[in-house]
mmCIF file of C-alpha atoms and ligand atoms in Angstrom:
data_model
loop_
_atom_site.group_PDB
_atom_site.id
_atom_site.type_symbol
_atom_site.label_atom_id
_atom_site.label_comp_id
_atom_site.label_asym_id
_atom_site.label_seq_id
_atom_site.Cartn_x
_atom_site.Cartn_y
_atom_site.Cartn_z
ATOM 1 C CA UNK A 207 -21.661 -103.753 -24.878
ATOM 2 C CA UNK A 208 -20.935 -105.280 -21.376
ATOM 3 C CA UNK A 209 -18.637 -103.887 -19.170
ATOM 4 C CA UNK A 210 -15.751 -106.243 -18.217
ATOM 5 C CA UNK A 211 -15.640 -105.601 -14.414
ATOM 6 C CA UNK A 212 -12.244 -104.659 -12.994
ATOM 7 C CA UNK A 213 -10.335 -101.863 -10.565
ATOM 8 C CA UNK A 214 -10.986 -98.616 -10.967
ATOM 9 C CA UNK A 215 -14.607 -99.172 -13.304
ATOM 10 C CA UNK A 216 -16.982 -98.316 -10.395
ATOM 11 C CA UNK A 217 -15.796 -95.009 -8.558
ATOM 12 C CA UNK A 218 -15.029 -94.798 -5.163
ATOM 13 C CA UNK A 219 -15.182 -98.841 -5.109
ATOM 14 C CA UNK A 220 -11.589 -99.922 -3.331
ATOM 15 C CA UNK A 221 -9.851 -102.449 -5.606
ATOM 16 C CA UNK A 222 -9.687 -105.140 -2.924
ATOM 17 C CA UNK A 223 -13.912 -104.696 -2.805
ATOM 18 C CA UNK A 224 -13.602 -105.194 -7.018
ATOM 19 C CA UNK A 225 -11.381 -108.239 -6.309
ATOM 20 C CA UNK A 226 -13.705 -109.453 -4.150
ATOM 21 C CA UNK A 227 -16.145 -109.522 -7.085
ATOM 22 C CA UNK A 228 -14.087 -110.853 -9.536
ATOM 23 C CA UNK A 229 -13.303 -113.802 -7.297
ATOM 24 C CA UNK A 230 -16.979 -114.691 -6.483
ATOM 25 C CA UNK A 231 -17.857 -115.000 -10.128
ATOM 26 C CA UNK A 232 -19.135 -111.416 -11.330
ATOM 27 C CA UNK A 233 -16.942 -110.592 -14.019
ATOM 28 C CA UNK A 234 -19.233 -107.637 -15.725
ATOM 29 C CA UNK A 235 -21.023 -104.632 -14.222
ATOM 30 C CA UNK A 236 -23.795 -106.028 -15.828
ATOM 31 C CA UNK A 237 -23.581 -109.056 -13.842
ATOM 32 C CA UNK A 238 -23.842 -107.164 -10.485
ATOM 33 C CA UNK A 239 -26.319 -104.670 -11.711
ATOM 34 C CA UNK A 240 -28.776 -107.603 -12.152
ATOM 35 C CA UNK A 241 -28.182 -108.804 -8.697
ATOM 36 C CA UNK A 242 -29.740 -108.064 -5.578
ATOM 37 C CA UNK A 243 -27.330 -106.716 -2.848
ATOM 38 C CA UNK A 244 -28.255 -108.614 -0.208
ATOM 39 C CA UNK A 245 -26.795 -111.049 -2.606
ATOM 40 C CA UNK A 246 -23.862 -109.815 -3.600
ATOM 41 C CA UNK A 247 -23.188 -109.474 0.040
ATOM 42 C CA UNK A 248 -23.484 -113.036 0.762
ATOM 43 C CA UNK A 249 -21.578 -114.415 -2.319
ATOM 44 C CA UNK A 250 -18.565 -112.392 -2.277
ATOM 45 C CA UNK A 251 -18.674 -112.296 1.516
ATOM 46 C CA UNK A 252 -18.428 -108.264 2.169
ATOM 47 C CA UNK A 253 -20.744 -106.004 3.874
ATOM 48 C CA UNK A 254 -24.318 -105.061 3.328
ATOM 49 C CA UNK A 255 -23.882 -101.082 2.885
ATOM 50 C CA UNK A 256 -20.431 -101.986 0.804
ATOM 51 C CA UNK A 257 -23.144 -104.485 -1.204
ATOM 52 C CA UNK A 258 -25.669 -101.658 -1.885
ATOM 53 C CA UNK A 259 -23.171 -99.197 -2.904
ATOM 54 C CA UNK A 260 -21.462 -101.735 -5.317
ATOM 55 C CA UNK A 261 -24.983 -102.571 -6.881
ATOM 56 C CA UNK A 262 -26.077 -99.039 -6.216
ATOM 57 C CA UNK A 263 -22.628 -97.855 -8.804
ATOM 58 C CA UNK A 264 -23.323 -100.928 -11.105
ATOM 59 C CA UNK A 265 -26.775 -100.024 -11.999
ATOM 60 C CA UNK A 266 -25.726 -96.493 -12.947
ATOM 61 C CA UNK A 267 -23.607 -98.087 -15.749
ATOM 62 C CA UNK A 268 -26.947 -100.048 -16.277
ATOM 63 C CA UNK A 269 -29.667 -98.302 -15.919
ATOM 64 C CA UNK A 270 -29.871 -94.750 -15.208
ATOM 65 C CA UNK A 271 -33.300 -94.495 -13.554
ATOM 66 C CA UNK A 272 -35.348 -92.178 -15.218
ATOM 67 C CA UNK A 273 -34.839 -91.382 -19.464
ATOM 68 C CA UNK A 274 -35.733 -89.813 -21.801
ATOM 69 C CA UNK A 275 -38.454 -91.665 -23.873
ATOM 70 C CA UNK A 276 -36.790 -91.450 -27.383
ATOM 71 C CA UNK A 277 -34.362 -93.441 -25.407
ATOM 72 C CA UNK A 278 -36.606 -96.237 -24.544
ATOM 73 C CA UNK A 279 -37.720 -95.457 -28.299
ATOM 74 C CA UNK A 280 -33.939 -96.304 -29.216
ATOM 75 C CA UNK A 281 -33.977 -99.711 -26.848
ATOM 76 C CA UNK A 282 -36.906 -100.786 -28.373
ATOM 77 C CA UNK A 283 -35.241 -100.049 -32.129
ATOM 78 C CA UNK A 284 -32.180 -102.638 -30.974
ATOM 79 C CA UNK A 285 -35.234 -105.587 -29.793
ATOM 80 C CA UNK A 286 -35.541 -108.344 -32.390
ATOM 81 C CA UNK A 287 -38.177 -110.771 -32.714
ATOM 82 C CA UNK A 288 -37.559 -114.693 -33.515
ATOM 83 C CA UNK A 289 -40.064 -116.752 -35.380
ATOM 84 C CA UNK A 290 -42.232 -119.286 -33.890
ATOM 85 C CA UNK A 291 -42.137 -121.638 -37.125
ATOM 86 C CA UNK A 292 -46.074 -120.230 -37.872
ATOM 87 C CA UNK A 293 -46.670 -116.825 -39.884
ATOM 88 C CA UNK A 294 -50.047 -116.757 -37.921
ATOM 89 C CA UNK A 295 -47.919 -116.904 -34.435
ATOM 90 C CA UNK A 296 -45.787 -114.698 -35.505
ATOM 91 C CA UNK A 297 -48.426 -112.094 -36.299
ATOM 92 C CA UNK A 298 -50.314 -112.236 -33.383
ATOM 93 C CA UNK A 299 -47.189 -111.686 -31.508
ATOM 94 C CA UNK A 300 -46.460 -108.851 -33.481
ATOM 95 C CA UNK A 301 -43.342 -110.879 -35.427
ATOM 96 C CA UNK A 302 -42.140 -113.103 -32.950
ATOM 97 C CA UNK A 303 -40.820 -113.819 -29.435
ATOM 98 C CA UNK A 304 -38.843 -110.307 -28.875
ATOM 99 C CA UNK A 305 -35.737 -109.467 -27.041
ATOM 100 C CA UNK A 306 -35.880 -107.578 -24.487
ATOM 101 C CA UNK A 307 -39.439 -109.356 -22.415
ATOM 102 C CA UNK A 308 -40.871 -112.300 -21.339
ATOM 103 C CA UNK A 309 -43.197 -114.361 -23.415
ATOM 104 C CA UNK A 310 -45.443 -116.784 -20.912
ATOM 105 C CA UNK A 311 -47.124 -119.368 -22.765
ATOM 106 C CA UNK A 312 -50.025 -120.871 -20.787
ATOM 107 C CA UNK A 313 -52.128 -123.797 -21.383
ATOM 108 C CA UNK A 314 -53.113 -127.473 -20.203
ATOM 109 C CA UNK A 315 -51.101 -130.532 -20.659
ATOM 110 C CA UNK A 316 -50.783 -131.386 -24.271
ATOM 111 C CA UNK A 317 -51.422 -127.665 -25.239
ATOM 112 C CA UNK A 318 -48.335 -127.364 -27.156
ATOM 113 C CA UNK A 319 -46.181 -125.133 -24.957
ATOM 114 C CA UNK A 320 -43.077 -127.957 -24.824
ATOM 115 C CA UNK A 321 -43.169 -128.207 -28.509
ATOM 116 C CA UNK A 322 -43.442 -124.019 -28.767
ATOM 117 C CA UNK A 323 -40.311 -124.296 -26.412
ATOM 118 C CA UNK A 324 -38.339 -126.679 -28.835
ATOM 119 C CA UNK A 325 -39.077 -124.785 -31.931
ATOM 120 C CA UNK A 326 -37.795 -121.993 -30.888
ATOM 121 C CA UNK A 327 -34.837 -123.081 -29.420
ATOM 122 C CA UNK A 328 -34.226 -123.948 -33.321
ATOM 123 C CA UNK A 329 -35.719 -120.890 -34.948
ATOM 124 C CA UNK A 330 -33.770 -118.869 -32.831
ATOM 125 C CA UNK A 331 -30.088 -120.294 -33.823
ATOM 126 C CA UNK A 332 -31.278 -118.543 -37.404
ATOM 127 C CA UNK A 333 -29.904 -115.721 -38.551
ATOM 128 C CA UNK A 334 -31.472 -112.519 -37.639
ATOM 129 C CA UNK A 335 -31.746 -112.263 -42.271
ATOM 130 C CA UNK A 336 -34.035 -115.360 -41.895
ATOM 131 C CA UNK A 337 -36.420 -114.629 -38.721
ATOM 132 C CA UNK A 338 -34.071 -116.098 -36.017
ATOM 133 C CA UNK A 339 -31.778 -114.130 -32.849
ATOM 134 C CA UNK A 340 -28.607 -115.662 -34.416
ATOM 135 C CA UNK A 341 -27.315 -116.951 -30.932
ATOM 136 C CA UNK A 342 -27.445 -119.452 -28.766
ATOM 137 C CA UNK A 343 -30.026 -121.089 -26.286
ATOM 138 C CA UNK A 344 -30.279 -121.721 -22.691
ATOM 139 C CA UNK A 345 -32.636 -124.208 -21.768
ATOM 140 C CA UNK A 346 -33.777 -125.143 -18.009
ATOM 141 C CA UNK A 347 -35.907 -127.751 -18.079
ATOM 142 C CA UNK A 348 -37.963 -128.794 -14.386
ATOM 143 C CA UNK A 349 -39.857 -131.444 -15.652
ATOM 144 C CA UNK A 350 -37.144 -133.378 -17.224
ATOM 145 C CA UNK A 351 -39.255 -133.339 -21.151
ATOM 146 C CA UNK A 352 -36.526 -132.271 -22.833
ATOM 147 C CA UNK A 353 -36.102 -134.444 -26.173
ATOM 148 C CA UNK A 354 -32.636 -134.224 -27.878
ATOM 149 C CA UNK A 355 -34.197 -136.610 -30.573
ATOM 150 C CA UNK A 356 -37.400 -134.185 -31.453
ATOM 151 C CA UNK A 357 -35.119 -130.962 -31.474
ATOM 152 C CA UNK A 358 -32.728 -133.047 -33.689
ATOM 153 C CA UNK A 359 -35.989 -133.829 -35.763
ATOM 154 C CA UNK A 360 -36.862 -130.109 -35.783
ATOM 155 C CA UNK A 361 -33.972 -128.605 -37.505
ATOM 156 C CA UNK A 362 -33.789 -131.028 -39.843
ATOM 157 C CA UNK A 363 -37.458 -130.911 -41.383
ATOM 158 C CA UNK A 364 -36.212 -126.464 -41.602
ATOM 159 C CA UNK A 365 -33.013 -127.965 -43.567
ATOM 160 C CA UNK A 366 -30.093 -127.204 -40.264
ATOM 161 C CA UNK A 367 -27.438 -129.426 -39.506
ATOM 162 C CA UNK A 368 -28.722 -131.361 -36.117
ATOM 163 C CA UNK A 369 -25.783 -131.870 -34.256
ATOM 164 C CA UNK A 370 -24.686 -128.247 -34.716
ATOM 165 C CA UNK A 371 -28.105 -127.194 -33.225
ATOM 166 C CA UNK A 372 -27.817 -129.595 -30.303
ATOM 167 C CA UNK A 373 -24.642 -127.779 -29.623
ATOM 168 C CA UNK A 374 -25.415 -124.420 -29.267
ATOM 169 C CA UNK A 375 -28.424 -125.482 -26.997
ATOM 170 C CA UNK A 376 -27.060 -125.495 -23.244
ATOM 171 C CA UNK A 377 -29.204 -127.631 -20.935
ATOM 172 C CA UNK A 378 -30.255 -127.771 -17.124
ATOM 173 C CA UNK A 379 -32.522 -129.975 -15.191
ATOM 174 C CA UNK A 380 -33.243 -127.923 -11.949
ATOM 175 C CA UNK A 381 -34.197 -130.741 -9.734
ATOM 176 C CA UNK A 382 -36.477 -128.160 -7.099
ATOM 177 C CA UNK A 383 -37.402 -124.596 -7.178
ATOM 178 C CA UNK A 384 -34.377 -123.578 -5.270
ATOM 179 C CA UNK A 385 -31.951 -125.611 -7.542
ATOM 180 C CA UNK A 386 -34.165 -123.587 -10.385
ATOM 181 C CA UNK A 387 -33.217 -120.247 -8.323
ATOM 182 C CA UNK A 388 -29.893 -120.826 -8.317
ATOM 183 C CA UNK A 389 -29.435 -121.426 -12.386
ATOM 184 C CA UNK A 390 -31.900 -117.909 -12.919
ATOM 185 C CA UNK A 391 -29.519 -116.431 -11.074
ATOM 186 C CA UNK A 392 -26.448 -117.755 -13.043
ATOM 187 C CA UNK A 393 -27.906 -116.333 -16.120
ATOM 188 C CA UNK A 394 -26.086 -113.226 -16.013
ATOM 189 C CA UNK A 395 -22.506 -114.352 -16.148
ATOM 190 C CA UNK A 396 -23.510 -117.446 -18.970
ATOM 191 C CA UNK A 397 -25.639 -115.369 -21.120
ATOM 192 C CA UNK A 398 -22.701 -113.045 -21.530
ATOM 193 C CA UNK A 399 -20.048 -115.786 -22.153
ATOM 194 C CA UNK A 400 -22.357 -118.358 -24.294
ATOM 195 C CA UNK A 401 -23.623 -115.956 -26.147
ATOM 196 C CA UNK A 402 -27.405 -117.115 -25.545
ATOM 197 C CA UNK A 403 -30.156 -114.827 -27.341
ATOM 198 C CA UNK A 404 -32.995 -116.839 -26.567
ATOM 199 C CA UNK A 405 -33.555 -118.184 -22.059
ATOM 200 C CA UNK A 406 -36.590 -121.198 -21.842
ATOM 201 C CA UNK A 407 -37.964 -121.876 -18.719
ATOM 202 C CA UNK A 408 -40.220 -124.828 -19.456
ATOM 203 C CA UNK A 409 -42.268 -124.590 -16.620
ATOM 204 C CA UNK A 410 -41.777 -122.030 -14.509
ATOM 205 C CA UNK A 411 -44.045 -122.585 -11.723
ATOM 206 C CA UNK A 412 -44.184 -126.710 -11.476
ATOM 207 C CA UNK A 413 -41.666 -126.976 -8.675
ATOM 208 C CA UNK A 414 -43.371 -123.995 -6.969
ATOM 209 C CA UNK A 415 -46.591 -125.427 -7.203
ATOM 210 C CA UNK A 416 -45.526 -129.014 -5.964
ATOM 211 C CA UNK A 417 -43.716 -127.971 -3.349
ATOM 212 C CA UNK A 418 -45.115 -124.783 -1.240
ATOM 213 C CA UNK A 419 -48.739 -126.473 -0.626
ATOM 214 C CA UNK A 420 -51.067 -124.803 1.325
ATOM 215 C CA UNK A 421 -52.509 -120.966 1.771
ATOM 216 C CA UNK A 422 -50.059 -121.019 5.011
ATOM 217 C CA UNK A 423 -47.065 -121.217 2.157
ATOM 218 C CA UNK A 424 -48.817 -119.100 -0.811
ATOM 219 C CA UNK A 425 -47.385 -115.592 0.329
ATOM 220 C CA UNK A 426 -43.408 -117.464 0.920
ATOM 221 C CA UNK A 427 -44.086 -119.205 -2.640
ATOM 222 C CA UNK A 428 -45.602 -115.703 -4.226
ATOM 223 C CA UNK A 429 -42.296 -113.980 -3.020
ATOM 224 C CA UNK A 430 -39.693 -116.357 -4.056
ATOM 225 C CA UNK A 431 -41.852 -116.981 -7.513
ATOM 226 C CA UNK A 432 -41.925 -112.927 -7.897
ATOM 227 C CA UNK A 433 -37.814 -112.702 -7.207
ATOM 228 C CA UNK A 434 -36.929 -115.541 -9.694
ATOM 229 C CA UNK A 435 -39.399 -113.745 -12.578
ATOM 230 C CA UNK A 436 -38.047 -110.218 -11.944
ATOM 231 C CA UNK A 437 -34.385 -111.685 -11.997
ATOM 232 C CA UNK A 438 -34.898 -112.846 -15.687
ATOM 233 C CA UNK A 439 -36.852 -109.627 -16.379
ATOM 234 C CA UNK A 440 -33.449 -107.875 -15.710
ATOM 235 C CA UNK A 441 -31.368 -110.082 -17.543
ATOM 236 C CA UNK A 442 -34.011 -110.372 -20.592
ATOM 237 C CA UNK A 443 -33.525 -106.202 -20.230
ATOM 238 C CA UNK A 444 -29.669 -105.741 -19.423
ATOM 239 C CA UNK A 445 -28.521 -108.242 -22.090
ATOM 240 C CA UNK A 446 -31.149 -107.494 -24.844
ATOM 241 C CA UNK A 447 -31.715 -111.642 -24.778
ATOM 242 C CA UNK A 448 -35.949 -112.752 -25.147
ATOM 243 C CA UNK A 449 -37.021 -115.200 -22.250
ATOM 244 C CA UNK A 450 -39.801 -117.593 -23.192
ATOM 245 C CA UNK A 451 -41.834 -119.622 -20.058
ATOM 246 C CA UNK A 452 -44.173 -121.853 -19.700
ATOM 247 C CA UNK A 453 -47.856 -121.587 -17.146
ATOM 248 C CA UNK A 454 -50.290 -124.312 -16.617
ATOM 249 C CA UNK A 455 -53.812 -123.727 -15.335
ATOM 250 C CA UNK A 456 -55.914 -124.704 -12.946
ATOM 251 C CA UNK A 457 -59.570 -125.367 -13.261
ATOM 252 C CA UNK A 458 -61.975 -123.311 -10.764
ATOM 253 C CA UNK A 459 -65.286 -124.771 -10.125
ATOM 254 C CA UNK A 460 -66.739 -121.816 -9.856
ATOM 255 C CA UNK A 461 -66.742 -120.755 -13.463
ATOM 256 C CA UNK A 462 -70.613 -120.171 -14.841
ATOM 257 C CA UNK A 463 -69.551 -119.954 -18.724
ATOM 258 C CA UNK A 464 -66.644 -119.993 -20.563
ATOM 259 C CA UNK A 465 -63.317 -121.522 -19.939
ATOM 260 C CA UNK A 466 -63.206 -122.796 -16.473
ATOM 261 C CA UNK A 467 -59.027 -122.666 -16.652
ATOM 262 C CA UNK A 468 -56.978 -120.234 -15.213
ATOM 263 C CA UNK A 469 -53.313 -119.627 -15.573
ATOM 264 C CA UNK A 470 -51.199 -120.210 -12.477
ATOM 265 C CA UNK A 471 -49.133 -118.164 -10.229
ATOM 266 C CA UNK A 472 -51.840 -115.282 -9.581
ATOM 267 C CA UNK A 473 -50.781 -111.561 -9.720
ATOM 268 C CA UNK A 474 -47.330 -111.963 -9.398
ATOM 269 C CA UNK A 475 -46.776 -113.824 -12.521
ATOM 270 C CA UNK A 476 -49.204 -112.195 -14.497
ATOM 271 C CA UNK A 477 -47.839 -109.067 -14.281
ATOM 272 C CA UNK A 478 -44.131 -109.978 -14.400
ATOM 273 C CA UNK A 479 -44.927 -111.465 -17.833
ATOM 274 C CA UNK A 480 -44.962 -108.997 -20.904
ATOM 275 C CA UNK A 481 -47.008 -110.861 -23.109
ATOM 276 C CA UNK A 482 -48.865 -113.846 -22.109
ATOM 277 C CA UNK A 483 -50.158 -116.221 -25.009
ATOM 278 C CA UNK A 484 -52.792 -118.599 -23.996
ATOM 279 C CA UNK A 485 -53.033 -121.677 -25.880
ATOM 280 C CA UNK A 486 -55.812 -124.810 -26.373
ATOM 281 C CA UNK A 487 -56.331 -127.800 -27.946
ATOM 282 C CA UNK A 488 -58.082 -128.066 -31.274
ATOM 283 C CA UNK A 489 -58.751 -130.476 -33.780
ATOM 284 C CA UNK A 490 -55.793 -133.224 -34.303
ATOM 285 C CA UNK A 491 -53.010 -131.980 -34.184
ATOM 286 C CA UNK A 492 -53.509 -128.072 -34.331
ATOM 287 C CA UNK A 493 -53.794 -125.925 -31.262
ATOM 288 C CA UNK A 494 -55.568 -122.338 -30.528
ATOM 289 C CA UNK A 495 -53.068 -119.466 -29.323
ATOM 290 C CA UNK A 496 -54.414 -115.584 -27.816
ATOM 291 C CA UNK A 497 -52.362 -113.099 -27.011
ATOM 292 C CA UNK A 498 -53.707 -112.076 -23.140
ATOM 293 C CA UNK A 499 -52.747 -108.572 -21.134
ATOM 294 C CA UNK A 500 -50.209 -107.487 -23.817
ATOM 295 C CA UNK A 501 -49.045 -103.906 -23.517
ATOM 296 C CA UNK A 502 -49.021 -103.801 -27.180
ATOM 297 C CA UNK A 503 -50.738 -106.825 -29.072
ATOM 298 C CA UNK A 504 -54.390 -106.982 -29.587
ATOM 299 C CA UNK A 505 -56.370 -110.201 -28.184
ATOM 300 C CA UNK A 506 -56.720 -112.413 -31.235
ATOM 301 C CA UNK A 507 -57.375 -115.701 -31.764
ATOM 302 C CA UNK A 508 -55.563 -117.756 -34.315
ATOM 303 C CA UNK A 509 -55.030 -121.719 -35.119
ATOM 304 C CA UNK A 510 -51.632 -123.391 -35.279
ATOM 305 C CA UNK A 511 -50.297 -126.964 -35.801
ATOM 306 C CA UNK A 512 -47.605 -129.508 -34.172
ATOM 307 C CA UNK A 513 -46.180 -131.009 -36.946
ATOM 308 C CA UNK A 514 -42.603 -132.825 -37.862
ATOM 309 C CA UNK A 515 -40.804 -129.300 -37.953
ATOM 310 C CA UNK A 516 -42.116 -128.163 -34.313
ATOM 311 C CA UNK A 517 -45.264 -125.603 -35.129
ATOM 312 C CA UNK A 518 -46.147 -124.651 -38.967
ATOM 313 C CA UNK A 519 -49.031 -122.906 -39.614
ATOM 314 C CA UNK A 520 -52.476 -125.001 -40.036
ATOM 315 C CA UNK A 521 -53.945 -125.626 -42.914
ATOM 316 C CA UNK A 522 -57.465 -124.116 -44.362
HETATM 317 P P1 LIG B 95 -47.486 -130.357 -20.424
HETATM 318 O O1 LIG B 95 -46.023 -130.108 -20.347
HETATM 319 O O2 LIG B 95 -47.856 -131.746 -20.123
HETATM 320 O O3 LIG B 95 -48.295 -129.383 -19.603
HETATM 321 O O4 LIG B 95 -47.959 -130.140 -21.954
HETATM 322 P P2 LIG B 95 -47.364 -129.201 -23.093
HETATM 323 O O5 LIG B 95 -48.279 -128.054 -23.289
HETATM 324 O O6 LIG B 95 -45.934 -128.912 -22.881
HETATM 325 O O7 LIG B 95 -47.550 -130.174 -24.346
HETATM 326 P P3 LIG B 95 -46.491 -130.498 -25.481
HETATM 327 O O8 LIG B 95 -45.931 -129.280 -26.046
HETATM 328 O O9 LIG B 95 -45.561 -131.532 -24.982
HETATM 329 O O10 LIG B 95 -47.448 -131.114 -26.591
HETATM 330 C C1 LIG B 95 -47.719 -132.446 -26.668
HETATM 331 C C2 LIG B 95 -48.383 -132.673 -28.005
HETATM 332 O O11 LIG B 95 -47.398 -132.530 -29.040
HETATM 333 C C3 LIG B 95 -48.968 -134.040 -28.102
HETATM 334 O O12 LIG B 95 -50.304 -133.910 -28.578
HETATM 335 C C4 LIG B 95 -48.112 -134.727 -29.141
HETATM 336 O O13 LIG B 95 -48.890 -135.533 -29.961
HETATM 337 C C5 LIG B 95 -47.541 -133.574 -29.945
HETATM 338 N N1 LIG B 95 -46.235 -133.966 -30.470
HETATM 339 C C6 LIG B 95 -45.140 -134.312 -29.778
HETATM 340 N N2 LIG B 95 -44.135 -134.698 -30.608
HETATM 341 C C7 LIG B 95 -44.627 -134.586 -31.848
HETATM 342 C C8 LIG B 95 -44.062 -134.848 -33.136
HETATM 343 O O14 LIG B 95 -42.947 -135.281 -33.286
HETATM 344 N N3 LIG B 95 -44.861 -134.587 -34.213
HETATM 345 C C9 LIG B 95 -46.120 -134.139 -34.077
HETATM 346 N N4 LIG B 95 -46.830 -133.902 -35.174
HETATM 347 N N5 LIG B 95 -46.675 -133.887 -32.883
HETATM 348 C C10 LIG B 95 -45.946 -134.118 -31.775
HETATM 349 MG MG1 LIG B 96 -44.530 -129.492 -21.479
#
């Protein structure tokens, strides 16, 4: 499906412009189409207006503004969904993490949404025959809790071969939210030559949080947090690939009744998120998951459990 970027693909583009590209890592339209000009102008050192007219031509191959809706109809058709490891997750979800969006999982520490993360990143190596994406995974991990050793323990208990799921799992720590930045914005060119299906960002906003403190900083954070989501928005759309993240919350005192918890991140991550899944702690070991401010899925409430094999459904 991607175009393999070279002279003569974008009209009116001169070839030296196109080698330009090439050399500065963009090797597909797609690549470029998912990347801000100002961007492109800085990485592959060229002009601003010879930027916006290469992005400009690249999104055309992309994206061609407005369509008809049985098209978006047809997109939809080629979205796939990946099993969470629990029949009851899956249903509220409406049959899995789907290509295509971004699935925010929310909750407080011990909620579950690490062990969501590493489940997936096994379900999703499946075939597409047996619930899974088939592909690979990308992992990027800012708070350093990723567990070779429990993903290892994962796909055995759902009878795969360990190692070989280790290696189709491609991991990075981003040490700060710019480090994390720069690997969102690497996506484009890796997803197309790893072959990754499935993009975890587990958390999303920690390094934001720790490191723009402040209201004087809220509106710089807000911005940068808002570029980085809409970045993997594009590449979860451009490359038909699902993007799963993670949200904590914070308490506010104010709250009369209810749950006094609030995801992180305000507007600007609530409504780059397609489906947001808040999750709490329950009895033992099983945790409560909602589906909240879905375009599609109805707010229900359902019961899950951590268990040897990731998340299972919980028993009666
Ligand atoms: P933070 O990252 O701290 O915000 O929390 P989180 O929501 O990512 O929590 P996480 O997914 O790490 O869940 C931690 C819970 O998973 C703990 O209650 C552990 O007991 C449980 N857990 C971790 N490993 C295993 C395991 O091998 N088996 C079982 N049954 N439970 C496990
Ligand atoms: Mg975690």
């Amino acid at each position: 499906m991607a175009e393999i970027l070279e002279p003569g693909i974008l009209k009116g583009v001169a070839s030296t412009t196109v080698n330009k590209l090439l050399k500065s890592g963009f090797t597909t339209v797609e690549s470029i189409a998912v990347t801000p000009a100002r961007e492109i102008a800085e990485m592959a050192g060229m002009g601003r207006d010879t930027a916006l007219k290469v992005c400009r031509l690249a999104r055309m191959h992309v994206d061609p503004g407005f369509v008809p809706a049985l098209e978006i109809l047809d997109m939809r058709k080629s979205m796939i969904k990946c099993t969470t490891g629990s029949g009851e997750f899956d249903r509220i979800l409406g049959g899995g993490v789907e290509t295509g969006a971004i699935t925010e999982l929310i909750g407080e520490f011990g909620s579950g949404k690490t062990q969501i993360c590493f489940t997936l990143s096994v379900t999703a190596q499946l075939p597409v025959e047996e619930g899974g994406f088939g592909g690979n995974v990308c992992v990027i991990d800012t708070e350093s809790t990723f567990m070779p050793e429990r993903i290892m323990q994962i796909a055995e208990e759902r009878g795969m071969d360990p190692t070989k799921v280790l290696e189709r799992i491609l991991i990075a720590r981003a040490y700060n939210s710019e480090h994390q930045i720069i690997l969102v914005n690497s996506l484009p060119e890796l997803v197309e030559k790893s072959g990754i299906k499935l993009v975890v960002v587990d958390s999303m906003i920690g390094h934001f949080r720790g490191e723009y403190i402040g209201r004087g900083n809220l509106s710089e954070r807000q911005q940068k947090l808002g570029a980085c989501l809409s970045k993997l928005m594009r590449v979860a759309e451009a490359f038909n690939i699902a993007v799963v993240i993670t949200n904590q919350v914070m308490a506010t005192p104010d709250t009369m009744y209810g749950d006094p918890n609030k995801p992180t991140g305000g507007h600007v991550m609530a409504h780059s998120c397609t489906h947001r899944v808040y999750l709490r702690k329950g009895r033992q070991n099983t945790r409560l998951a909602r589906v909240i401010d879905s375009p599609s899925l109805p707010e229900e409430k359902i019961r899950f459990a951590l268990t040897a094999a990731g998340i299972e459904d919980a028993e009666e």
